[in-house]
């Protein structure tokens, strides 16, 4: 994922920064992993998996 875009994205639940790990964006504050599908981050709490 583009570093510029990653720096702009935040967790929709906690409004904290995300970090990329493989094909997921991780919110340490919320304990959630948001999927990246076909290069597009899916920032829906319903689509996230718990860590």
Tab-separated table of C-alpha atoms in Angstrom:
chain	number	residue	atom	x	y	z
A	1	UNK	CA	0.000	0.000	0.000
A	2	UNK	CA	1.152	3.516	-0.751
A	3	UNK	CA	2.878	4.944	2.367
A	4	UNK	CA	1.233	8.342	1.820
A	5	UNK	CA	-2.239	6.766	1.883
A	6	UNK	CA	-1.420	4.570	4.872
A	7	UNK	CA	-0.355	7.652	6.829
A	8	UNK	CA	-3.797	9.227	6.199
A	9	UNK	CA	-5.913	6.208	7.207
A	10	UNK	CA	-7.212	5.748	10.741
A	11	UNK	CA	-9.269	3.117	12.505
A	12	UNK	CA	-12.979	3.986	12.147
A	13	UNK	CA	-13.665	2.836	15.728
A	14	UNK	CA	-10.819	4.535	17.639
A	15	UNK	CA	-9.539	7.166	15.170
A	16	UNK	CA	-5.972	5.935	15.789
A	17	UNK	CA	-3.332	5.202	13.124
A	18	UNK	CA	-3.207	1.839	11.384
A	19	UNK	CA	-0.211	-0.266	10.446
A	20	UNK	CA	0.009	-2.691	7.566
A	21	UNK	CA	0.780	-6.329	8.135
A	22	UNK	CA	0.476	-8.439	4.993
A	23	UNK	CA	-2.982	-8.024	3.478
A	24	UNK	CA	-4.450	-6.370	6.563
A	25	UNK	CA	-4.429	-3.037	8.334
A	26	UNK	CA	-3.992	-3.469	12.076
A	27	UNK	CA	-5.539	-1.270	14.744
A	28	UNK	CA	-3.653	-2.014	17.953
A	29	UNK	CA	-5.957	0.271	19.952
A	30	UNK	CA	-9.134	-1.526	18.847
A	31	UNK	CA	-7.621	-4.992	18.563
A	32	UNK	CA	-8.940	-5.345	15.006
A	33	UNK	CA	-7.487	-6.284	11.633
A	34	UNK	CA	-9.119	-4.689	8.587
A	35	UNK	CA	-8.752	-6.558	5.279
A	36	UNK	CA	-7.197	-5.152	2.126
A	37	UNK	CA	-9.077	-6.566	-0.865
A	38	UNK	CA	-7.706	-6.074	-4.370
A	39	UNK	CA	-5.529	-3.236	-3.079
A	40	UNK	CA	-8.437	-1.420	-1.420
A	41	UNK	CA	-8.663	-1.197	2.383
A	42	UNK	CA	-12.065	-2.218	3.765
A	43	UNK	CA	-12.436	0.005	6.820
A	44	UNK	CA	-15.726	-1.343	8.094
A	45	UNK	CA	-15.823	-2.556	11.688
A	46	UNK	CA	-18.178	-5.334	10.536
A	47	UNK	CA	-15.543	-6.593	8.058
A	48	UNK	CA	-12.673	-6.560	10.570
A	49	UNK	CA	-11.497	-9.634	12.418
A	50	UNK	CA	-10.571	-9.539	16.092
A	51	UNK	CA	-6.898	-9.959	16.954
